[in-house]
XYZ file of C-alpha atoms in Angstrom:
597
model
C 7.267 21.063 27.635
C 4.889 21.014 24.649
C 6.438 17.864 23.203
C 4.343 14.719 23.658
C 5.393 11.178 22.904
C 3.444 8.250 21.502
C 4.457 4.605 21.210
C 2.609 1.981 19.211
C 3.264 -1.735 19.571
C 2.304 -4.159 16.832
C 1.736 -7.630 18.262
C 2.999 -10.881 16.836
C 1.129 -12.984 14.284
C 1.227 -16.797 14.650
C 2.875 -19.139 12.177
C 3.089 -22.680 13.545
C -0.057 -24.306 12.164
C 0.940 -27.286 10.035
C -2.474 -28.802 9.308
C -6.123 -27.684 9.549
C -8.388 -30.573 10.527
C -11.712 -31.348 8.893
C -14.730 -29.442 10.101
C -18.294 -28.528 9.214
C -17.987 -24.752 9.573
C -20.284 -24.542 12.589
C -17.410 -24.362 15.030
C -14.007 -22.649 15.096
C -11.276 -24.508 13.241
C -9.119 -27.132 14.879
C -5.536 -27.614 13.791
C -2.221 -29.318 14.515
C 0.825 -27.278 15.441
C 4.522 -27.657 14.938
C 6.433 -29.319 17.769
C 9.777 -27.529 17.690
C 10.763 -26.596 21.259
C 12.328 -23.182 21.815
C 12.883 -20.831 24.734
C 13.360 -17.075 25.188
C 15.214 -15.242 27.949
C 13.313 -12.406 29.643
C 15.154 -10.713 32.495
C 16.408 -13.745 34.440
C 13.519 -15.972 33.356
C 13.547 -18.664 30.683
C 10.215 -18.864 28.825
C 9.742 -22.190 27.045
C 7.271 -23.138 24.336
C 6.519 -26.153 22.173
C 7.058 -23.784 19.227
C 7.835 -20.124 18.603
C 4.179 -19.056 18.718
C 3.598 -20.669 22.105
C 6.803 -19.173 23.533
C 5.849 -15.651 22.440
C 2.312 -16.033 23.792
C 3.732 -17.047 27.180
C 6.078 -14.044 27.047
C 3.105 -11.678 26.678
C 2.532 -12.122 30.386
C 5.651 -10.025 30.970
C 4.989 -7.411 28.275
C 1.502 -6.870 29.714
C 3.100 -6.168 33.070
C 5.410 -3.598 31.475
C 2.684 -1.791 29.519
C 0.471 -1.768 32.599
C 3.072 0.295 34.475
C 3.025 3.113 31.935
C 0.792 6.187 32.211
C -2.751 5.515 31.056
C -3.267 5.818 27.287
C 0.391 6.664 26.702
C 0.817 3.762 24.271
C -1.344 1.983 21.716
C -1.338 -1.705 20.802
C -2.791 -3.822 18.031
C -3.305 -7.571 18.204
C -4.056 -9.431 15.001
C -7.440 -11.075 15.756
C -6.276 -14.644 15.151
C -3.342 -14.038 17.504
C -5.683 -12.822 20.242
C -7.978 -15.754 19.551
C -5.056 -18.186 19.959
C -4.113 -16.533 23.261
C -7.690 -17.085 24.446
C -7.427 -20.753 23.473
C -4.010 -21.412 25.036
C -3.675 -18.927 27.877
C -7.092 -17.633 29.034
C -5.508 -15.821 31.982
C -3.161 -13.853 29.714
C -6.097 -13.162 27.376
C -8.046 -11.747 30.312
C -5.118 -9.512 31.239
C -4.809 -8.281 27.651
C -8.548 -7.570 27.477
C -8.289 -5.532 30.667
C -5.257 -3.705 29.307
C -6.936 -2.917 25.964
C -10.153 -1.890 27.652
C -8.787 0.513 30.228
C -5.104 1.273 30.040
C -3.758 1.346 26.477
C -5.306 2.498 23.212
C -6.675 -0.543 21.354
C -5.972 -0.199 17.645
C -7.880 -2.423 15.198
C -5.872 -4.232 12.543
C -6.597 -6.433 9.540
C -7.287 -10.056 10.491
C -4.727 -12.675 9.410
C -2.051 -10.035 8.728
C -2.047 -9.974 4.911
C -0.348 -7.314 2.810
C -3.803 -5.832 2.436
C -3.442 -4.003 -0.915
C -2.236 -7.283 -2.466
C -5.695 -8.804 -1.884
C -8.760 -8.366 -4.059
C -11.114 -5.516 -3.198
C -13.876 -7.895 -2.080
C -11.563 -9.569 0.433
C -10.284 -6.210 1.668
C -13.835 -5.039 2.300
C -14.680 -8.189 4.264
C -11.515 -7.971 6.370
C -11.916 -4.256 7.098
C -15.417 -4.773 8.444
C -14.381 -7.835 10.453
C -11.508 -5.897 12.027
C -13.860 -3.280 13.470
C -16.405 -5.908 14.483
C -13.762 -7.926 16.336
C -12.477 -4.798 18.102
C -15.957 -3.480 18.923
C -15.647 -4.274 22.663
C -12.565 -2.044 22.880
C -13.561 0.881 20.635
C -17.316 1.120 21.191
C -18.508 4.717 21.398
C -15.223 6.214 20.162
C -15.533 8.919 17.520
C -11.870 8.495 16.558
C -10.080 5.151 16.228
C -6.619 4.107 15.158
C -5.843 1.531 12.487
C -2.778 -0.585 11.830
C -2.453 -1.936 8.301
C -0.159 -5.001 8.344
C 3.418 -3.849 7.755
C 1.897 -0.408 7.206
C 1.396 -1.204 3.497
C -1.201 1.243 2.259
C -2.796 2.528 -0.912
C -5.427 5.208 -1.297
C -7.959 2.518 -2.259
C -7.148 0.320 0.758
C -7.259 3.297 3.127
C -10.643 4.261 1.709
C -11.989 0.744 2.220
C -10.909 0.822 5.870
C -12.138 4.378 6.500
C -15.531 3.575 4.996
C -15.919 0.414 7.090
C -16.586 2.439 10.255
C -18.565 5.508 11.230
C -15.631 6.739 13.347
C -12.792 8.874 12.032
C -9.695 6.764 11.391
C -6.097 7.534 12.323
C -3.663 5.500 10.220
C -0.412 4.792 12.032
C 2.367 4.834 9.447
C 6.069 5.620 8.999
C 7.472 9.047 8.164
C 9.155 7.572 5.052
C 5.718 6.940 3.543
C 4.801 10.637 3.351
C 4.911 12.837 0.265
C 4.786 16.605 0.147
C 5.066 18.214 3.564
C 8.273 19.058 5.369
C 9.269 16.343 7.878
C 8.582 18.222 11.161
C 5.014 18.969 10.169
C 4.481 15.492 8.755
C 5.922 13.808 11.842
C 4.742 16.008 14.661
C 1.343 17.440 13.640
C -2.239 16.299 13.187
C -2.282 15.691 9.440
C -5.166 14.842 7.103
C -5.173 12.169 4.397
C -7.909 12.074 1.758
C -8.693 8.520 0.702
C -11.527 7.400 -1.554
C -13.628 10.450 -0.798
C -13.232 10.280 2.970
C -10.864 12.160 5.252
C -8.633 10.296 7.687
C -5.745 11.271 9.937
C -2.169 9.999 9.653
C 0.841 9.878 11.917
C 4.245 8.693 10.816
C 6.625 7.076 13.260
C 10.179 8.316 13.687
C 11.877 5.255 12.222
C 15.404 6.128 13.407
C 14.409 6.321 17.073
C 12.073 3.336 16.820
C 14.800 1.208 15.284
C 17.371 2.468 17.771
C 15.318 0.878 20.550
C 14.351 -2.269 18.659
C 17.911 -3.009 17.525
C 19.735 -1.694 20.603
C 21.855 0.938 18.858
C 21.344 3.514 21.652
C 21.484 3.038 25.410
C 18.672 4.314 27.642
C 20.236 7.736 28.212
C 20.867 8.060 24.482
C 17.223 7.248 23.724
C 16.004 9.807 26.251
C 18.221 12.551 24.862
C 17.397 11.663 21.250
C 13.722 12.368 21.958
C 13.768 15.135 24.577
C 16.603 17.098 22.943
C 16.865 15.811 19.387
C 13.233 16.186 18.338
C 12.364 19.594 19.775
C 10.149 21.801 17.579
C 11.320 25.248 18.717
C 8.508 27.115 16.963
C 5.749 25.071 18.613
C 7.431 25.214 22.001
C 7.485 29.021 21.859
C 3.938 29.191 20.537
C 2.600 26.807 23.191
C 1.394 24.297 20.576
C 1.513 20.611 21.640
C 3.194 18.327 19.095
C 3.806 14.601 18.994
C 6.879 12.430 18.497
C 5.394 9.126 17.342
C 7.334 5.882 17.757
C 6.437 2.295 16.876
C 7.886 -1.198 16.829
C 6.837 -4.816 17.063
C 5.718 -5.878 20.520
C 8.460 -8.503 20.228
C 10.982 -5.640 20.366
C 10.362 -5.834 24.124
C 11.696 -9.407 24.014
C 14.742 -8.835 21.804
C 17.161 -9.441 24.697
C 16.812 -10.268 28.412
C 17.142 -6.587 29.441
C 14.813 -5.077 26.861
C 11.759 -4.712 29.111
C 13.758 -2.740 31.641
C 15.373 -0.636 28.905
C 11.930 0.390 27.695
C 10.674 1.256 31.181
C 13.847 3.266 31.812
C 13.375 5.151 28.549
C 9.746 6.036 29.248
C 10.504 6.985 32.856
C 13.340 9.240 31.713
C 11.027 11.036 29.278
C 8.471 11.543 32.052
C 11.182 13.181 34.142
C 12.039 15.467 31.223
C 8.397 16.579 31.015
C 7.608 14.718 27.785
C 4.053 13.522 28.398
C 3.017 10.113 27.064
C -0.076 10.369 24.838
C -0.824 7.807 22.135
C -1.344 9.173 18.631
C -5.088 8.450 18.517
C -5.715 10.207 21.827
C -3.517 13.098 20.639
C -5.805 13.562 17.625
C -8.871 13.431 19.873
C -7.451 16.115 22.147
C -6.548 18.316 19.192
C -10.038 17.987 17.729
C -11.752 18.707 21.046
C -9.597 21.735 21.821
C -7.849 20.152 24.787
C -4.594 20.770 22.904
C -4.077 23.979 20.929
C -3.768 23.620 17.172
C -1.690 25.478 14.665
C -3.868 27.416 12.246
C -5.418 24.791 9.970
C -4.132 21.776 11.912
C -6.462 18.738 11.796
C -8.050 20.127 8.608
C -7.328 19.892 4.884
C -4.846 22.732 5.308
C -2.635 20.036 6.830
C -3.350 17.558 4.084
C -0.616 15.079 3.344
C -0.124 12.538 0.570
C 1.027 9.001 1.221
C 2.937 6.922 -1.300
C 0.873 3.996 -2.588
C 2.272 0.585 -1.549
C 4.672 2.197 0.930
C 5.317 0.445 4.250
C 7.069 0.764 7.593
C 9.671 -1.984 7.108
C 10.744 -2.212 3.490
C 14.268 -2.740 2.148
C 15.027 0.961 2.462
C 18.493 0.550 0.945
C 16.814 -0.235 -2.394
C 14.637 2.885 -2.407
C 14.889 5.110 -5.486
C 12.880 8.015 -4.083
C 13.823 8.156 -0.405
C 10.553 6.488 0.566
C 9.596 2.946 1.339
C 7.608 0.548 -0.857
C 6.442 -3.064 -0.856
C 9.605 -4.382 -2.507
C 10.234 -6.652 0.463
C 7.026 -8.623 -0.140
C 6.850 -8.375 -3.916
C 10.442 -9.409 -4.613
C 10.776 -6.637 -7.164
C 10.896 -2.856 -7.164
C 7.717 -1.235 -8.501
C 9.544 1.828 -9.786
C 11.575 -0.054 -12.404
C 10.126 -3.586 -12.255
C 13.488 -5.146 -11.391
C 13.666 -8.341 -9.362
C 15.954 -7.908 -6.362
C 18.394 -10.076 -4.451
C 19.254 -10.218 -0.751
C 21.922 -11.799 1.401
C 21.081 -15.061 3.148
C 23.709 -17.135 4.952
C 26.472 -15.100 3.360
C 25.198 -15.552 -0.191
C 23.104 -13.453 -2.551
C 19.710 -15.058 -3.130
C 17.180 -14.029 -5.789
C 13.852 -12.839 -4.434
C 12.008 -13.894 -7.586
C 10.207 -16.532 -5.522
C 8.304 -13.758 -3.716
C 6.834 -12.467 -6.958
C 5.798 -15.983 -7.988
C 4.369 -16.685 -4.532
C 2.355 -13.445 -4.663
C 0.988 -14.151 -8.127
C 0.074 -17.743 -7.307
C -1.777 -16.801 -4.130
C -3.700 -14.089 -5.966
C -4.795 -16.778 -8.411
C -5.718 -19.267 -5.687
C -7.532 -16.621 -3.616
C -9.565 -15.665 -6.660
C -10.494 -19.284 -7.401
C -11.735 -19.813 -3.843
C -13.476 -16.440 -3.569
C -15.361 -16.873 -6.846
C -16.185 -20.469 -5.942
C -17.674 -19.522 -2.570
C -19.675 -16.579 -3.938
C -20.960 -18.495 -6.950
C -21.996 -21.524 -4.895
C -24.089 -19.381 -2.552
C -25.678 -17.469 -5.426
C -26.561 -20.785 -7.093
C -28.614 -21.747 -4.047
C -30.469 -18.468 -3.571
C -32.565 -16.398 -5.923
C -32.480 -13.427 -3.531
C -28.789 -13.394 -2.567
C -26.435 -10.861 -4.135
C -22.707 -10.231 -3.993
C -23.312 -7.700 -1.239
C -25.416 -10.083 0.846
C -22.758 -12.788 0.448
C -20.191 -10.260 1.653
C -22.343 -9.475 4.693
C -22.652 -13.199 5.433
C -18.872 -13.618 5.251
C -18.374 -10.670 7.607
C -20.791 -12.207 10.073
C -19.113 -15.592 9.749
C -16.310 -14.168 11.883
C -18.732 -14.684 14.787
C -18.400 -18.450 14.170
C -14.708 -18.479 13.337
C -13.753 -16.433 16.431
C -16.751 -17.622 18.466
C -15.110 -17.779 21.911
C -13.872 -14.184 21.577
C -17.346 -12.873 20.780
C -18.961 -15.021 23.474
C -16.514 -13.581 26.016
C -18.194 -10.210 25.407
C -21.743 -11.633 25.111
C -21.958 -10.713 21.426
C -24.313 -12.538 19.070
C -22.873 -15.757 17.566
C -26.055 -17.635 16.656
C -26.470 -19.251 13.259
C -29.673 -17.278 12.573
C -27.725 -14.012 12.901
C -24.895 -15.278 10.684
C -27.251 -16.671 8.006
C -29.684 -13.735 7.910
C -28.091 -11.987 4.851
C -28.458 -15.133 2.690
C -31.733 -16.461 4.061
C -32.926 -19.502 2.154
C -29.510 -21.053 1.573
C -28.946 -24.378 3.339
C -27.014 -23.422 6.500
C -24.982 -26.636 6.330
C -23.638 -25.644 2.905
C -23.226 -21.947 3.729
C -21.305 -22.523 6.959
C -18.992 -24.937 5.189
C -18.326 -22.307 2.510
C -17.715 -19.664 5.166
C -15.142 -21.952 6.745
C -13.401 -22.503 3.385
C -13.246 -18.758 2.766
C -11.745 -18.047 6.196
C -9.141 -20.801 5.835
C -8.173 -19.089 2.575
C -7.834 -15.776 4.426
C -5.754 -17.505 7.095
C -3.372 -18.583 4.322
C -2.503 -14.992 3.450
C -0.224 -14.012 6.340
C 2.448 -11.645 5.031
C 5.188 -13.348 7.043
C 6.618 -15.731 4.376
C 7.566 -12.877 2.067
C 9.102 -10.794 4.861
C 12.122 -13.091 5.053
C 14.803 -13.666 2.455
C 14.586 -17.471 2.453
C 11.454 -19.238 1.284
C 11.991 -22.353 3.421
C 10.428 -21.208 6.700
C 7.720 -22.365 9.073
C 5.501 -19.425 8.029
C 5.663 -20.341 4.345
C 4.732 -23.892 5.273
C 1.731 -22.645 7.270
C 0.373 -20.491 4.436
C 0.680 -23.258 1.868
C -0.836 -25.859 4.181
C -3.871 -23.627 4.809
C -4.497 -22.680 1.178
C -4.152 -26.336 0.193
C -6.816 -27.320 2.723
C -9.166 -24.580 1.517
C -8.796 -25.764 -2.092
C -9.355 -29.412 -1.201
C -12.415 -28.686 0.952
C -13.987 -26.546 -1.770
C -13.145 -29.273 -4.279
C -15.098 -31.752 -2.136
C -18.083 -29.370 -2.004
C -18.091 -29.234 -5.812
C -17.951 -33.028 -6.035
C -20.924 -33.399 -3.682
C -22.822 -30.851 -5.773
C -22.101 -32.823 -8.946
C -19.853 -30.103 -10.390
C -17.011 -32.333 -11.539
C -15.462 -29.867 -13.976
C -15.131 -27.230 -11.288
C -13.635 -29.764 -8.909
C -11.086 -30.671 -11.584
C -10.230 -26.989 -12.015
C -9.473 -26.678 -8.301
C -7.374 -29.846 -8.432
C -5.288 -28.223 -11.168
C -4.946 -25.110 -9.017
C -3.779 -27.242 -6.088
C -1.262 -28.952 -8.350
C 0.321 -25.567 -9.082
C 1.434 -25.624 -5.437
C 2.897 -29.085 -5.918
C 4.650 -27.943 -9.083
C 5.721 -24.554 -7.729
C 9.133 -24.664 -9.495
C 7.281 -24.972 -12.819
C 5.889 -21.453 -12.372
C 9.204 -20.131 -13.656
C 8.026 -21.181 -17.103
C 4.244 -20.904 -16.645
C 4.488 -17.284 -15.452
C 7.294 -16.345 -17.885
C 9.446 -15.278 -14.954
C 12.590 -15.463 -17.067
C 11.368 -12.421 -19.004
C 11.553 -10.144 -15.958
C 14.595 -7.871 -15.524
C 16.899 -8.390 -12.554
C 18.581 -5.730 -10.438
C 21.983 -7.159 -11.330
C 20.775 -9.229 -14.251
C 21.142 -12.758 -12.848
C 18.181 -12.717 -10.447
C 15.729 -14.075 -13.023
C 17.931 -16.778 -14.489
C 16.883 -20.407 -14.235
C 19.873 -21.122 -11.997
C 18.957 -18.322 -9.553
C 15.333 -19.461 -9.438
C 16.051 -23.075 -8.583
C 18.786 -22.209 -6.088
C 16.360 -19.952 -4.193
C 13.915 -22.860 -3.825
C 16.372 -25.453 -2.504
C 15.250 -27.461 0.529
C 16.919 -26.522 3.818
C 16.004 -29.759 5.582
C 17.825 -33.074 5.217
C 14.785 -35.341 5.105
C 12.988 -34.012 2.024
C 14.202 -33.132 -1.476
C 11.141 -30.973 -2.106
C 10.978 -27.199 -1.859
C 8.842 -25.966 1.029
C 5.796 -25.111 -1.121
C 5.643 -28.585 -2.641
C 6.432 -30.099 0.749
C 3.583 -28.297 2.544
C 1.047 -28.989 -0.217
C 2.003 -32.679 -0.140
C 1.798 -32.753 3.649
C -1.782 -31.482 3.543
C -2.729 -33.573 0.523
C -1.484 -36.746 2.154
C -4.163 -36.315 4.837
C -6.939 -34.434 3.052
C -7.095 -35.583 -0.578
C -9.596 -38.249 -1.632
C -7.927 -41.661 -1.868
C -8.152 -41.961 -5.660
C -6.508 -38.577 -6.202
C -3.790 -39.241 -3.645
C -3.126 -42.592 -5.291
C -2.696 -40.931 -8.682
C -0.300 -38.345 -7.267
C 1.874 -41.046 -5.734
C 3.044 -41.797 -9.272
C 4.511 -38.276 -9.460
C 5.501 -37.521 -5.862
C 7.046 -39.416 -2.976
C 4.836 -38.731 0.031
C 7.699 -39.769 2.318
C 9.135 -36.332 1.523
C 5.986 -34.631 2.847
C 7.502 -33.540 6.165
C 6.693 -30.413 8.169
C 10.350 -29.569 8.875
C 11.597 -26.232 7.469
C 14.557 -23.905 7.624
C 14.829 -21.381 10.459
C 13.701 -17.761 10.209
C 16.783 -15.485 10.485
C 15.031 -13.108 12.893
C 14.351 -15.920 15.370
C 17.880 -17.227 15.800
C 18.216 -15.450 19.156
C 15.814 -18.052 20.506
C 17.288 -21.148 22.147
C 16.136 -23.895 19.795
C 16.500 -27.520 20.778
C 17.107 -28.227 17.086
C 19.403 -25.455 15.876
C 20.102 -26.857 12.416
C 16.521 -26.512 11.142
C 12.983 -25.847 12.385
C 11.846 -29.382 13.002
C 8.478 -30.943 13.614
C 8.753 -33.808 16.036
C 6.046 -35.996 14.562
């Protein structure tokens, strides 16, 4: 059979950090985590963790075992770098198994560190993250002329794709969703080696079959149904007769293997059944390599601009597809509004329609805070060096990953010395520069996409983002104060206070002027109802709550004392509401996601 199959797994990103401790920037960050015990059932085993992140990391021991049983290079996997770094810190044995798996058995696919919606970041930050992603994955992709890439949530623009493609000398294969494609008929777009022109460079794209991928992830087909849906339902008769190999590409979160106690065995049964039907397992990146090298026959023009495909800007693999106006996905889920008509949307949460206006405000505020920190870090370095430039600062920040993820790089005997990291900005005091690098990376850590994936704002992942960005602001504020730049420190204090006064953004950002899908989504009532606390021990919304929680520990005494006139720090608790997609876990506290202080 000419049909081949590919499966990509996107690994989990962590979200249980509640406070980043003080540090100089010379060493990796230290932090406190949420204590909210939960367990998952895998086969007949109960996997327990002190929080969701720890439970999932423990569960990777079983998913590694499953992926290791599959034919070599039949699947690809991406691990967000901070996730892999946490696994190294908590479970070195599992880390070692994953390293072995990525090095020899599965296709390692680089991905953007800290899992942001990449096109929502500034270009400078995108360029730093793209280069860090390839640097972090260097041990797994070294010497490859073709590499895969997973953009978080698949959200892509031509500019972002160009930044990634130009960050490596290898050819890049973007792993996307078929609903992101424009122009070609679906069989060619889904099954062939297609070209995507981005920012002057050519890349390859494959789009997953979302119906089959979701059928496995959400258990809507049994094993036999999954086998038949691929081996019989996706046959390209023309290519079979012509002897042209083609690829059915599938993808889901790695956590789809943990969705129920039988899921691991369902997946193995599915893959085994396809093997028996003669559907060879070949990951999408390896498929492209084989097409380019002539191992697999090509259709006339395949893997060239004759098979050029367009991709919708800001499309994704997991948007609210029911709100699509053009039959394709977008970034509505993370923006809270539809780009096509600018209307703020609503979604159902706990049986009630909830405005998603908070997502738009959250996005706009973090863009503002990111910019304040980015400009502050760049400007401070340039102030202390006559030779440094924006580009040399960027190179320094790329190299700073060797300090932030030090243990990972040391595992592979890669350079982590301060002389190497400081070389691009030679002459700047390393003590100051390393501190600024730390601040910048804490800011990046605060940009996980996870808060805006869910309908409710009051979640542990929202708390983590706000806690991290608050710490980055406060640490940069302290740098300014030590440098005698009081006005700039005051500016950052005002930026921090926008987190405390998050509800006020309704008026500051003129959110009431935006149109709503049904009209009511941008009303004052809808706004404040969407922000309501889901925990019984704090009246504050989760953004205010997390900013207070960090400020209580990190702010200078005189500033904290002044804020006590406006805010009750007794309400600065790390408890949050639960994430809807995690309710299948067995939580010791089912009512809310606690932190047992």
